mmCIF file of C-alpha atoms in Angstrom:
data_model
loop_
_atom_site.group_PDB
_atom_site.id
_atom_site.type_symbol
_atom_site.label_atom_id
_atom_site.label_comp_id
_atom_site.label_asym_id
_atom_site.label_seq_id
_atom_site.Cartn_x
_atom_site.Cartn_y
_atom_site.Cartn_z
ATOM 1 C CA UNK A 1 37.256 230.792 75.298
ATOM 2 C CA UNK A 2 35.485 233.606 76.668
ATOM 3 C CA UNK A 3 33.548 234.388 73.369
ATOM 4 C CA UNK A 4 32.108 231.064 73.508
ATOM 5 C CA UNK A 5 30.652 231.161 77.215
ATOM 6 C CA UNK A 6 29.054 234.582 76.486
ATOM 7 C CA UNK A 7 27.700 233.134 73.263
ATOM 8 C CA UNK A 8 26.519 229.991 75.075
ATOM 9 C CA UNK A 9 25.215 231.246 78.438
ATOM 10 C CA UNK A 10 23.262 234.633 76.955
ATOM 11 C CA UNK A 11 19.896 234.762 76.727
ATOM 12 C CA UNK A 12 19.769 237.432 74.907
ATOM 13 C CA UNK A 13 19.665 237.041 70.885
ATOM 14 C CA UNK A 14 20.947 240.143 70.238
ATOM 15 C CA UNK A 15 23.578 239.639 72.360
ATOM 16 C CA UNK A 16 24.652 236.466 70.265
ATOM 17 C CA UNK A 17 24.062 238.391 67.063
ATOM 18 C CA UNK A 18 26.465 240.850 68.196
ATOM 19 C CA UNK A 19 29.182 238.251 68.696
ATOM 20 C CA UNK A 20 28.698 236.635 65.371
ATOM 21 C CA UNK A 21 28.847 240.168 63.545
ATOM 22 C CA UNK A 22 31.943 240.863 65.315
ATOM 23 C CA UNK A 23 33.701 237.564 64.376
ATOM 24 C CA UNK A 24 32.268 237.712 60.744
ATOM 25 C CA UNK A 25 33.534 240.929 60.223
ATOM 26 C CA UNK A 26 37.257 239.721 61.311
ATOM 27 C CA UNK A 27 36.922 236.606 58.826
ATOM 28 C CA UNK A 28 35.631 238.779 55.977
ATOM 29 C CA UNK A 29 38.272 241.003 56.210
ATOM 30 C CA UNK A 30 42.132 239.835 53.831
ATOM 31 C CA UNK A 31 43.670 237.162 55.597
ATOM 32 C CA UNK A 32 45.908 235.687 57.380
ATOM 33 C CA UNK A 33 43.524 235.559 60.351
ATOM 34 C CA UNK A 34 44.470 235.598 64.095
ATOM 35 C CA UNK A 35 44.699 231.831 64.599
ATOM 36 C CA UNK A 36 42.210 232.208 67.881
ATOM 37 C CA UNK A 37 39.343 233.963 65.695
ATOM 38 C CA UNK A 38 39.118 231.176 63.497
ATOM 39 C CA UNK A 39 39.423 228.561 66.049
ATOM 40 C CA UNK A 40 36.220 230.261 67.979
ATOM 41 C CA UNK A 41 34.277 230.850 65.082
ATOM 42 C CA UNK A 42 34.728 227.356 63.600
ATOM 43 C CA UNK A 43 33.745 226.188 66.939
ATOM 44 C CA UNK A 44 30.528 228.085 66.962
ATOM 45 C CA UNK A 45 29.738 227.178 64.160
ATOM 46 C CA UNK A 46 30.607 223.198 64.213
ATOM 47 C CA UNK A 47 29.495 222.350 68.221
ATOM 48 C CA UNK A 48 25.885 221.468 68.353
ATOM 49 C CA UNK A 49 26.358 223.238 72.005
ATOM 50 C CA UNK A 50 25.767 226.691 70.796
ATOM 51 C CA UNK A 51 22.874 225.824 68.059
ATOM 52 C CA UNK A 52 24.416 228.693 66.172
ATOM 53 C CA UNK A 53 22.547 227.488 63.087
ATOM 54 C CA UNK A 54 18.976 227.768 65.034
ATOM 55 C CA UNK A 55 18.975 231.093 65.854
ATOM 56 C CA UNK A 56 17.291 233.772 63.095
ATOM 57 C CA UNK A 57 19.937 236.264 62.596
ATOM 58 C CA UNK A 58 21.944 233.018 60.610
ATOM 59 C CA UNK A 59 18.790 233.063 58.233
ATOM 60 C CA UNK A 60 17.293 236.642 58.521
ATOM 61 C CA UNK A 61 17.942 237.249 54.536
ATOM 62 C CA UNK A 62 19.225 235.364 51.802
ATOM 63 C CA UNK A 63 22.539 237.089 51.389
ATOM 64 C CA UNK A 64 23.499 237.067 55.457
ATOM 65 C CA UNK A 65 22.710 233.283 54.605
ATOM 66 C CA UNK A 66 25.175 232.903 52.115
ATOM 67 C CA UNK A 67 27.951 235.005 53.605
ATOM 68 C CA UNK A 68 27.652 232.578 56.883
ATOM 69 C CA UNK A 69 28.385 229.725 54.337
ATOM 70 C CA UNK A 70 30.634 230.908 52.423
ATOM 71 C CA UNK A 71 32.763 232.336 55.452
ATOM 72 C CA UNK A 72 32.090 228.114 57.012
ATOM 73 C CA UNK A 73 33.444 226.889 53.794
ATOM 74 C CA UNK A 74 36.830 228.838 54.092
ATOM 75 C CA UNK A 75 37.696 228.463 57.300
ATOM 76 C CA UNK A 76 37.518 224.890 57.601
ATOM 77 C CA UNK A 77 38.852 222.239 56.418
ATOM 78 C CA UNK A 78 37.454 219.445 52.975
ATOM 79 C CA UNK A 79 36.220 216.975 55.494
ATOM 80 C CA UNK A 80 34.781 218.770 58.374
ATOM 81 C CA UNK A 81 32.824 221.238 56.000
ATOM 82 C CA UNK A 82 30.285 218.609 54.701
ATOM 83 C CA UNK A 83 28.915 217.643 58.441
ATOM 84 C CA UNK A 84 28.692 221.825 59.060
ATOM 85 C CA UNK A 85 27.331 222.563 55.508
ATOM 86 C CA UNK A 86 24.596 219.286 56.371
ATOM 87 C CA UNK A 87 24.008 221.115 59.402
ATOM 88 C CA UNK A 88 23.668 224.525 57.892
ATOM 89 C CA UNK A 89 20.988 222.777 55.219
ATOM 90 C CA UNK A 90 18.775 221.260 58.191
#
């Protein structure tokens, strides 16, 4: 996915923070969801690759915090949320 290489090869942050808010604002919004936005984000969000969870826009305020986990906790499925949500508690 193309989403995922800019994500991955940027060096910018804000660049990467920019991508999030644009997928996070597609999950927020009523489903059903484009089956290729969820796919991508769940993959950011699950592939140690992209250290999505490292970077400080994931953590810059309490609420942004829990939005990110809440928005993890719907899109994926019972058994592949507790090895993101022990990632997201590192």
């Amino acid at each position: 996915c193309v989403t995922l290489f800019l994500f991955s090869d940027s060096k910018s942050v804000a660049v990467k923070e920019q991508i999030t808010r644009v997928l996070l604002e597609r999950l927020i919004l009523h489903r059903p969801h484009p089956w290729g936005l969820l796919i991508t984000f769940i993959e950011l969000i699950k592939n140690q690759r992209y250290n999505f969870w490292s970077h400080p826009f994931t953590r810059c305020a309490t609420e942004i915090e829990k939005v990110f986990e809440s928005v993890a906790r719907s899109c994926m499925t019972p058994g592949s949320q507790r090895a993101s949500l022990a990632i997201v508690g590192e």
